[in-house]
XYZ file of C-alpha atoms in Angstrom:
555
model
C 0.000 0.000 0.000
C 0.979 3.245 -0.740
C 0.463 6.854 1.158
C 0.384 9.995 0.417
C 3.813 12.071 0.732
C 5.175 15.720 0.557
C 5.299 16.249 -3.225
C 1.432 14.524 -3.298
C 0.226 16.811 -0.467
C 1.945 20.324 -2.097
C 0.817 19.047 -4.924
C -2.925 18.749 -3.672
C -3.114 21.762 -1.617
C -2.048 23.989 -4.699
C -4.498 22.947 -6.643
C -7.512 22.934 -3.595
C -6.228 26.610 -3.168
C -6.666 27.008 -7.113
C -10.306 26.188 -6.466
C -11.184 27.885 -3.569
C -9.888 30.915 -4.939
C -11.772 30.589 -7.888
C -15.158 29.492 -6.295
C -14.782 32.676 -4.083
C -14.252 35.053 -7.503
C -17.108 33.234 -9.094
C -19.350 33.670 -6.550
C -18.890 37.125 -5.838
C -18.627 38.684 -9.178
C -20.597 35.904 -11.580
C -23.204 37.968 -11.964
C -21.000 41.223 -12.711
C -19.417 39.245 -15.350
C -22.663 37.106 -16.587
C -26.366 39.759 -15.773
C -29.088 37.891 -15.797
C -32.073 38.699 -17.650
C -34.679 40.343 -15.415
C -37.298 37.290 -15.797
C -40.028 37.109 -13.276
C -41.568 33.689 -14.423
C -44.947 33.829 -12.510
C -46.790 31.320 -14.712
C -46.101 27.932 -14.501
C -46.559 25.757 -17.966
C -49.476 24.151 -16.580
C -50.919 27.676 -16.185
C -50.048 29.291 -19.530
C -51.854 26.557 -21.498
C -54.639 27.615 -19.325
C -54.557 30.667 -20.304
C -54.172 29.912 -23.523
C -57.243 27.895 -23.771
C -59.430 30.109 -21.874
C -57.913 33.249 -24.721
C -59.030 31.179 -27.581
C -62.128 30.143 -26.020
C -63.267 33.449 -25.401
C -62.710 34.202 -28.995
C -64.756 31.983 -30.485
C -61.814 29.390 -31.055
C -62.596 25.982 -29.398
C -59.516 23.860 -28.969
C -61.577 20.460 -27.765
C -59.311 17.553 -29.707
C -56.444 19.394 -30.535
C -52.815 18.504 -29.198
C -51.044 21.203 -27.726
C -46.894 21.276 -26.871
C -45.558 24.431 -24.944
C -41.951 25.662 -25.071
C -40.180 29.315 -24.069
C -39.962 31.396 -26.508
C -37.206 34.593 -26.720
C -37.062 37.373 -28.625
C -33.757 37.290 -29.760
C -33.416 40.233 -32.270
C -35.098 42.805 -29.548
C -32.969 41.519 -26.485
C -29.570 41.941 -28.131
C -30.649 44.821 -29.651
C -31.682 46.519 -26.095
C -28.872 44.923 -24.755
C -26.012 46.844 -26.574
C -28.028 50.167 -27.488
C -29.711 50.976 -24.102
C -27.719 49.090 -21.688
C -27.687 46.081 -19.567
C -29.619 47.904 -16.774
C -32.144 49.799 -18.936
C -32.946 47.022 -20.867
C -34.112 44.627 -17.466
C -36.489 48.188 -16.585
C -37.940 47.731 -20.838
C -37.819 43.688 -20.971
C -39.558 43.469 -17.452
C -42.197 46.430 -17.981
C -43.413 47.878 -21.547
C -41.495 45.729 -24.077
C -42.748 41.999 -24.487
C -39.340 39.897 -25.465
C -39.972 36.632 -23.941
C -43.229 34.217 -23.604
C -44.512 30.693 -23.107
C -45.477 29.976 -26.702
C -48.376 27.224 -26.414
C -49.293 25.281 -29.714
C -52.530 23.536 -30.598
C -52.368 21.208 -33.638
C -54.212 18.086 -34.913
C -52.033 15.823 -37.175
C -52.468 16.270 -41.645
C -54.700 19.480 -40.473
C -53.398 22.667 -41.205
C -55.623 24.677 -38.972
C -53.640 25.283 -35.751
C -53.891 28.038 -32.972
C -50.031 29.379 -31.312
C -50.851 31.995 -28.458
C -47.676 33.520 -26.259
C -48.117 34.285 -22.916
C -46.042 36.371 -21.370
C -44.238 35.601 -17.893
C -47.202 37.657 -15.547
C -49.910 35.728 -17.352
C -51.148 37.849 -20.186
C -51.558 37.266 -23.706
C -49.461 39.315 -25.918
C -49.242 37.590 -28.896
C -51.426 35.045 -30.933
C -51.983 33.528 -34.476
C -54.771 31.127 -36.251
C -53.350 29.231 -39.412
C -56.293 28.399 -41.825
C -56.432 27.203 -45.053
C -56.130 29.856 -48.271
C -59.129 28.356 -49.634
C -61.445 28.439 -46.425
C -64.455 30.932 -47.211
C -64.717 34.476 -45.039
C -66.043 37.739 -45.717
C -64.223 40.421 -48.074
C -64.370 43.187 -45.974
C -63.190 46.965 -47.497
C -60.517 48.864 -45.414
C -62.672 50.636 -43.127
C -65.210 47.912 -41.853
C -61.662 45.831 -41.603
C -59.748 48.857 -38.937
C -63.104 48.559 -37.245
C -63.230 45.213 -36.574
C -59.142 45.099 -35.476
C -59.736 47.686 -33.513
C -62.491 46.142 -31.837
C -60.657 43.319 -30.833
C -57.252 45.563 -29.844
C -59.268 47.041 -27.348
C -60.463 43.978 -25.694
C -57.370 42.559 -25.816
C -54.757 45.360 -24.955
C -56.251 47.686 -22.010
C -53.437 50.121 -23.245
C -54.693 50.510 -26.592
C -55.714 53.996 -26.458
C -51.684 54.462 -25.979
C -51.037 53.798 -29.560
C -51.782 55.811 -32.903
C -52.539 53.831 -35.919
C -49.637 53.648 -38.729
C -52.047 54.360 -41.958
C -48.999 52.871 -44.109
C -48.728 49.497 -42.622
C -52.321 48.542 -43.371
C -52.180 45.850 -45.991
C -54.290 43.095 -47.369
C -54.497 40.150 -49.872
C -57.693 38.603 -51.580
C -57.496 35.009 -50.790
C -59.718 32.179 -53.281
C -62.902 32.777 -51.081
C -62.183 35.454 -48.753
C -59.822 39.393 -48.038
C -57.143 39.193 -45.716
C -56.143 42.641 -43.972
C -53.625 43.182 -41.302
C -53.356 46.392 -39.207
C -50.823 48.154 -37.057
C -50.431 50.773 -34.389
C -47.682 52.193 -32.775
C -46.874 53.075 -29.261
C -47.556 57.068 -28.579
C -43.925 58.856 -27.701
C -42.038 55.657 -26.594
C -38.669 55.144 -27.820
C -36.037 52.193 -26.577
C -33.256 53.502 -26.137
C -35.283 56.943 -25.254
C -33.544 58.802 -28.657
C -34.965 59.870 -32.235
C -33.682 56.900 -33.232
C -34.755 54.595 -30.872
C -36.805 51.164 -31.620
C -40.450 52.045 -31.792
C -43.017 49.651 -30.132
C -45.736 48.416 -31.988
C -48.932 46.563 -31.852
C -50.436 44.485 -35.388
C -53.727 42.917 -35.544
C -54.589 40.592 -38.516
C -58.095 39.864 -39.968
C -58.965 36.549 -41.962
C -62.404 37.589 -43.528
C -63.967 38.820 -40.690
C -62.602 37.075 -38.004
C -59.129 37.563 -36.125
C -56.215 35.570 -37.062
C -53.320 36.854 -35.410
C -52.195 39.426 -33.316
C -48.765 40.641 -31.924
C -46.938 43.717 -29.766
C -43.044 43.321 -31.018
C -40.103 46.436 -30.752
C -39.559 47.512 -34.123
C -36.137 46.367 -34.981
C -34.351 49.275 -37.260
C -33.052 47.046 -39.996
C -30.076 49.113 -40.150
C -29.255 47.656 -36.913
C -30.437 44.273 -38.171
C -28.438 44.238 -41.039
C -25.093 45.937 -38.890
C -25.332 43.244 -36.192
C -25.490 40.432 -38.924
C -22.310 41.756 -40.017
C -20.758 41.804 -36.648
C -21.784 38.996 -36.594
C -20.150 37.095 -39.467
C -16.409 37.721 -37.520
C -17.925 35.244 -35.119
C -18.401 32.768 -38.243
C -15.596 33.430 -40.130
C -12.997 32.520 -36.657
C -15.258 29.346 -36.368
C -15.126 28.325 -40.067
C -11.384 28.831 -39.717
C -10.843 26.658 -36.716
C -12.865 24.046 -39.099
C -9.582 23.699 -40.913
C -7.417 22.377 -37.774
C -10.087 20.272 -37.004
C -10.060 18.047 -40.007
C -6.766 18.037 -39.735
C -6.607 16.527 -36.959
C -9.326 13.830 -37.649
C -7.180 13.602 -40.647
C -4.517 12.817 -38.383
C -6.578 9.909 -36.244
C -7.964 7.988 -39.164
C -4.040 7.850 -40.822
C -2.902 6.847 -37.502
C -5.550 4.190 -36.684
C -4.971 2.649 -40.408
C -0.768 2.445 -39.836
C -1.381 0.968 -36.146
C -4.376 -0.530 -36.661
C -2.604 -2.445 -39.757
C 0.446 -3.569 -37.135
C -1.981 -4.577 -34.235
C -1.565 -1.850 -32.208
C -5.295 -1.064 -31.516
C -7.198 -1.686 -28.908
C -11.013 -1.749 -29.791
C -12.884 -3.249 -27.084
C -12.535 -0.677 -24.234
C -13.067 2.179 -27.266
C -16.033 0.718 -28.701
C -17.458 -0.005 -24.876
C -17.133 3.778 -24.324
C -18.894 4.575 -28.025
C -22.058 2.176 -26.885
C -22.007 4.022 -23.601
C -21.666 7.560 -25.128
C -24.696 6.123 -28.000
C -27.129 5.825 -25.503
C -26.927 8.496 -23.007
C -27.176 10.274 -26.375
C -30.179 8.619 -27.366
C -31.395 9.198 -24.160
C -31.094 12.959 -24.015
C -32.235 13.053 -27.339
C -35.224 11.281 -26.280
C -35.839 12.899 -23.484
C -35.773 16.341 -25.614
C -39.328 14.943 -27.423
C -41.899 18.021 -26.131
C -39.290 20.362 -27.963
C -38.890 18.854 -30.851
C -42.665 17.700 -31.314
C -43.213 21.604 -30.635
C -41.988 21.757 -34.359
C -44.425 18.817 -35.768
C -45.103 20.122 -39.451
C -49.001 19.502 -39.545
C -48.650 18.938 -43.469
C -46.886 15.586 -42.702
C -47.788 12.303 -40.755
C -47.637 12.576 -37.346
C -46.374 8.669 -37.141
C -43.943 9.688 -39.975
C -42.847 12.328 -38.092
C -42.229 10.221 -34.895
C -40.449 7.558 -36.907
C -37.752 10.091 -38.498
C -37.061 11.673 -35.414
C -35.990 8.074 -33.947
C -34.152 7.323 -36.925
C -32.608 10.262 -37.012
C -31.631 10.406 -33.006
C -30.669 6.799 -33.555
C -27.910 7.328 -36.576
C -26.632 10.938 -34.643
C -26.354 8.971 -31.367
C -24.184 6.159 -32.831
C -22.402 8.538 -35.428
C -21.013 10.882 -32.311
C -20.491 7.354 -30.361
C -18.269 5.992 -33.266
C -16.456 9.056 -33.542
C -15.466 9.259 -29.582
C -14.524 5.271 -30.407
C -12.192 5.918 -33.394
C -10.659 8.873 -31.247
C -9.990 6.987 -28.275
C -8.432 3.764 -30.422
C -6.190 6.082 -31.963
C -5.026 8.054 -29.045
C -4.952 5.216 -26.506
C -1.614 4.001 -27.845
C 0.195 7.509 -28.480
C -1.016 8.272 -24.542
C 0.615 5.353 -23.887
C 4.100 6.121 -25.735
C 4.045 9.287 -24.661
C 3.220 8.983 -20.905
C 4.650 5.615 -19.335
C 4.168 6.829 -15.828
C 0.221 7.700 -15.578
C -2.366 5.492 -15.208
C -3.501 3.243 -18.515
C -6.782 4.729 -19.980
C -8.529 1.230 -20.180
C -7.538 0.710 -16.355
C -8.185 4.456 -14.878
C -12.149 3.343 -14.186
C -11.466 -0.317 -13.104
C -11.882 -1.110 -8.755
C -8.321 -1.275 -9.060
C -7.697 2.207 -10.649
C -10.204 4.076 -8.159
C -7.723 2.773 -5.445
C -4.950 4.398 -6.797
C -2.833 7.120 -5.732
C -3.484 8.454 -9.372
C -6.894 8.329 -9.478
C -7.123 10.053 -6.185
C -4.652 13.162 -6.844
C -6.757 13.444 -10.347
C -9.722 13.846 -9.171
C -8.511 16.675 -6.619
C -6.757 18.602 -9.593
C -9.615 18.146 -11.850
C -11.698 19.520 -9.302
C -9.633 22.192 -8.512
C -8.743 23.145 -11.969
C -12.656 23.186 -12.218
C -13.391 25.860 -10.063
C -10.487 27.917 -10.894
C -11.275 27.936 -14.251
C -14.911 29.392 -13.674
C -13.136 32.148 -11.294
C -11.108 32.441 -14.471
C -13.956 32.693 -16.819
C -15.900 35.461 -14.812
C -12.621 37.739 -14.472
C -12.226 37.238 -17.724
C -15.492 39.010 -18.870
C -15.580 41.248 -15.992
C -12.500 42.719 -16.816
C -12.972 42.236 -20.322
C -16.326 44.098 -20.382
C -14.028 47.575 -19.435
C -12.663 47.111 -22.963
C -15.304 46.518 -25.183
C -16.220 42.911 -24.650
C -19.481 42.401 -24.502
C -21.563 39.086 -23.608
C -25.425 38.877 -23.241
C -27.172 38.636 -20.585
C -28.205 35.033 -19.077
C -31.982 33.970 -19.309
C -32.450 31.666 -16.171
C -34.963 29.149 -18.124
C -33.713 26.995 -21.220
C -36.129 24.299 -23.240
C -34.303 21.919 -20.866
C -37.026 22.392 -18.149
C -39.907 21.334 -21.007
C -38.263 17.958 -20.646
C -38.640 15.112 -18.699
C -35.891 14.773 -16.889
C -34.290 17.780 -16.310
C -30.775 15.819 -15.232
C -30.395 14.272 -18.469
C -29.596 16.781 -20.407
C -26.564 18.657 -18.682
C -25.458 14.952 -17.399
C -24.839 13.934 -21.122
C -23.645 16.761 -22.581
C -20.665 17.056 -19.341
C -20.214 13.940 -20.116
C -19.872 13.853 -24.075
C -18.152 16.622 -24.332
C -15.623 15.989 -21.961
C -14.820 12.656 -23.225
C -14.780 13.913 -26.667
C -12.949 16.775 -26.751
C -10.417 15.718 -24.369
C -9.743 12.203 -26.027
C -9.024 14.695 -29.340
C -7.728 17.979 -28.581
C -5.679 16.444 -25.895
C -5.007 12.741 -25.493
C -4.344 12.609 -29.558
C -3.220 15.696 -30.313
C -0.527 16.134 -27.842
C 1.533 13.464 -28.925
C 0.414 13.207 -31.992
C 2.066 16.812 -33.034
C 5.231 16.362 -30.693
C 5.867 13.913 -33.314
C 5.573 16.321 -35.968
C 6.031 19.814 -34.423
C 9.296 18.046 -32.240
C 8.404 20.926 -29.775
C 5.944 20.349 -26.545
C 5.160 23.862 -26.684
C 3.549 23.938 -29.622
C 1.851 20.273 -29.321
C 0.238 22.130 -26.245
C -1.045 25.452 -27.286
C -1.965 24.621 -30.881
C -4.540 22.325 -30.224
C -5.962 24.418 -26.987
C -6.586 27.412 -29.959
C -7.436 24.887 -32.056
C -10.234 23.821 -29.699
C -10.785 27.292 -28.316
C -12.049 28.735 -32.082
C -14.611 26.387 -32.499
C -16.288 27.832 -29.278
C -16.904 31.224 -31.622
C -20.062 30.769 -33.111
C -21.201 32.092 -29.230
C -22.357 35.434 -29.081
C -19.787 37.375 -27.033
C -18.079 40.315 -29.117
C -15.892 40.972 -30.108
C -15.779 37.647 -32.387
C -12.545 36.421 -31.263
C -12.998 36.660 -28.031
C -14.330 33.051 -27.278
C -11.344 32.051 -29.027
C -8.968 33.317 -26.587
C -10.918 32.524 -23.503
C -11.189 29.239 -24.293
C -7.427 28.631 -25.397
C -5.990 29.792 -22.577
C -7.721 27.654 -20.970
C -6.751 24.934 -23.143
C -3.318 25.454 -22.634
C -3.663 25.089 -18.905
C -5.558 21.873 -19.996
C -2.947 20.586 -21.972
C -0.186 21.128 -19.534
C -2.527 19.454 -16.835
C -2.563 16.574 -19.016
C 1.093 16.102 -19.345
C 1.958 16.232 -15.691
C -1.116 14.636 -14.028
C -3.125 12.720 -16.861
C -5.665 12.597 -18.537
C -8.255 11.889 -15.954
C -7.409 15.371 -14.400
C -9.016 16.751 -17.447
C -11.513 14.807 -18.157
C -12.685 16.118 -14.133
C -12.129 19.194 -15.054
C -14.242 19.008 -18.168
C -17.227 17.210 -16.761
C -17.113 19.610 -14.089
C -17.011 23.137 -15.416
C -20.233 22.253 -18.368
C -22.376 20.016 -15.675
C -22.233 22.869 -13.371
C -22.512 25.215 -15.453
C -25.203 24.098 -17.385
C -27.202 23.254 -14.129
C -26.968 26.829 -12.458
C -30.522 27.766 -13.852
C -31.870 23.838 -12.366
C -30.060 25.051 -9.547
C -31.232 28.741 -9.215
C -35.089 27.292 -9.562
C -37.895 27.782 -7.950
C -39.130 24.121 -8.424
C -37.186 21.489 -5.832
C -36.953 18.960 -8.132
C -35.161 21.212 -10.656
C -33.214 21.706 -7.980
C -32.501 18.597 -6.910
C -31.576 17.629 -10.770
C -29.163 20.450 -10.727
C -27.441 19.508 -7.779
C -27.062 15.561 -9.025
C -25.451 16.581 -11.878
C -23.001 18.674 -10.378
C -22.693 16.972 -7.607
C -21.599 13.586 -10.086
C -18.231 15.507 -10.289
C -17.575 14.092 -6.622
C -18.137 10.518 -6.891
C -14.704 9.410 -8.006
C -13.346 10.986 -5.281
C -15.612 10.427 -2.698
C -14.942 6.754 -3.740
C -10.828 6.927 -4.196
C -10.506 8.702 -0.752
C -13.181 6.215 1.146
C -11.102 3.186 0.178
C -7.710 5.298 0.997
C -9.178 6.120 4.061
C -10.716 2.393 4.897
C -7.286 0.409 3.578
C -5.320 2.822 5.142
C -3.418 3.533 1.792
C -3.743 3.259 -1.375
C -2.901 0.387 -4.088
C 0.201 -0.053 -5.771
C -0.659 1.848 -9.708
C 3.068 0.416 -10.751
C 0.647 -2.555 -12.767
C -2.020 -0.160 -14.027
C 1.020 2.311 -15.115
C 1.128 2.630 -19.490
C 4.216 1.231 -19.448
């Protein structure tokens, strides 16, 4: 049996200082770095199909029969565009008072009908948008301009109490003569109001849509200026271009794999059955997620099409993703296992790190610590990062504390599998392979390290922050750090360190909920990050040391 000695323990508390530092940063400035949106969800789902029903109802639109799916829906062009033009804390006073950005968006469809109802309801409970699809051909009255306002104002009144705050836009008024019926569609615009408060500001408006003579949609939205649009798009397309770059590396290095499993693979190097257990593994929790995703994705049934159809593609299709990205993480690991191995003699063999006998290693142990820690610092990191960054132009949006993740089933699932896929694929390429793969090439461990962490760190661009290479950077840094980890400690420390930083990440908003078993999902995922070393230190602790790793070692 083996203990722990000085170099371990240094080694340890560095690291636990590393973490504790960075859980205190994170938790005092996260929210300076990363607003949140000012959402005050007061409706549950439950309640805003409720609402929707009894809306529809008392508009003449019965819903009896139909099937109905419910998801959150944002705003995306009006909350970026408040965002950077009025300012983070101006645009919580507009999104959480006058301007209507975000809404549960409740659906009522029957299957190969095209009629279907969509209302919005905002997060207080009101109605603020709605629309009826019908068929072009269904008969309706051809009503001239005039009896047409009437009638849409009519029902803006009902609907909107502030109606009488809004002057009608003669312009906008519109309307198309349908087979067997006139169309018209109407629109008003707020009196004086301005966001940001300047000449020119977004205007808010209010539309109202006839179908003959009876309503068929109606909607208050913030007037986007399209020369905004159209400037954002462009600011945009940096974002895209640094991604589409960091495509190149990429293939290069898959490039790289597939030529390196055909020479090994060709000499009997290869090791498939531990990389093919981990792609069945990685195939299912896929599938799973993916299945557990259904009342979003059935949210975007095409009523045109068979509803068993429908069904049947989206298996197939979650099916042939699920084993595709399981493959891939298979061919990876094969590949990489025997570099790792070559290259690293004195860590822990990849095939033998999750055995009984590998938890009880020293290894395994001081991993897990240095994952952890490296975890925590690096979400200390990420917050300084943007705070500081945010005093020179870097901008990121503002957090929405609800994702379609809480229209699923199981909450957990979701931020379980992704922590988990992405850690294991990522790592196993942009650090297991690469590494060693471009030491052979580069003959310099400097640039086997810090290539592949930009490499990595590009394809994180297609996120919003500005400016569009600033993702880039963040996230290479870090991947240097990674890649350094990995030579000195392994790479379980990284795949720890992985798992950790996107479980908990993507469970703060199960975590920051309302609901306890959000709650209670969010803290199970995170809290998975702990059970390696929960386990490693209970059987150093009930042994009394720890097994000797000198047979599990790559050599």
């Amino acid at each position: 049996m083996s203990r722990l000695e000085g170099k371990d323990l240094r080694t340890l508390l560095f690291w636990i200082v590393i973490g504790i530092v960075g859980a205190l940063v994170a938790v005092r400035y996260f929210h300076a770095a990363f607003p949140e949106a000012a959402l005050n969800l007061k409706v549950s789902k439950g309640e805003a199909q409720q609402t929707a029903r009894n809306f529809l109802a008392g508009n003449g639109m019965a819903v009896d029969g139909y099937q109905s799916s419910i998801v959150f829906h944002v705003d995306e062009d009006a909350k970026t565009y408040l965002e950077r033009e009025a300012g983070l804390e101006q645009a919580n006073k507009l999104m959480a008072g006058p301007v209507s950005v975000w809404a549960w968006d409740v659906r009522f469809f029957r299957p190969q009908q095209q009629e279907e109802f969509h209302v919005h309801v905002s997060p207080g409970g009101r109605v603020v948008d709605f629309s009826h699809t019908i068929e072009e051909a269904r008969a309706g009255a051809k009503l001239d301009r005039e009896a047409a306002k009437t009638l849409a104002e009519t029902f803006a009144r009902a609907q909107y109490p502030d109606f009488s705050d809004y002057d009608y836009l003669p312009a906008e008024a519109n309307s198309i003569d349908r087979p067997n019926r006139r169309d018209w569609s109407f629109t008003w615009e707020r009196r004086g109001f301005k966001a940001p408060a300047r000449e020119n500001g977004a205007p808010y408006r209010l539309r109202v849509s006839l179908q003959g003579d009876r309503p068929g949609g109606s909607a208050e939205f913030l007037k986007v200026p399209e020369e905004w649009r159209r400037g954002y798009q462009k600011l945009r397309s940096g974002n895209t271009f640094y991604g589409s770059m960091a495509l190149i590396p990429y293939l290069f290095l898959n490039g790289g794999m597939l030529w390196v499993l055909f020479d090994l693979g060709r000499r009997g190097i290869i090791r498939w059955r531990g990389a093919l257990k981990l792609g069945i593994v990685l195939a299912v929790l896929f599938f799973a997620m993916t299945a557990n995703n259904w009342p979003v994705t059935r949210a975007g049934y095409d009523t045109n099409s068979s509803y068993s159809s429908f069904v049947l593609l989206h298996l197939v299709q979650a099916a042939a993703g699920s084993l595709a990205l399981g493959l891939l993480v298979a061919l990876t690991v094969a590949a990489a296992e025997p570099l790792y191995r070559s290259s690293q003699p004195d860590q822990l063999r990849l095939n033998a790190a999750w055995t009984l006998p590998g938890i009880r290693t020293k290894e395994f142990f001081r991993s897990s610590v240095v994952g952890l820690g490296m975890a925590a610092g690096h979400i200390g990191f990420v917050v300084l990062f943007y705070m500081l960054g945010s005093r020179v132009g870097v901008w990121a949006p503002q957090e929405i504390p609800y994702t379609d993740v809480l229209s699923t089933h199981f909450p957990w699932l979701y931020p379980l599998t992704i922590g988990v896929y992405a850690a294991t694929s990522e790592e196993f390429l942009f650090r297991l392979f690469a590494i060693p793969f471009l030491m052979r090439f580069t003959k310099s461990r400097v640039l086997a390290v810090v290539l592949p962490a930009f490499f990595w760190g590009f394809l994180h661009s297609a996120y919003p922050q500005q400016p569009g290479y600033i993702r880039g950077i963040e996230v290479g840094l870090i991947g240097i750090v990674a890649g350094v980890v990995m030579l000195r400690y392994g790479i379980l420390a990284t795949l720890v360190w992985h798992y950790t930083v996107d479980a908990a990440l993507i469970s703060l908003f199960l975590l920051r909920s309302g609901n306890a078993y959000f709650r209670a999902s969010g803290a199970l995922v995170a809290a998975g990050a702990l059970v390696p070393l929960i386990i490693s230190g209970g059987f150093y602790l009930a042994r009394r040391g720890f097994e000797p790793d000198e047979p599990l070692l790559n050599r």
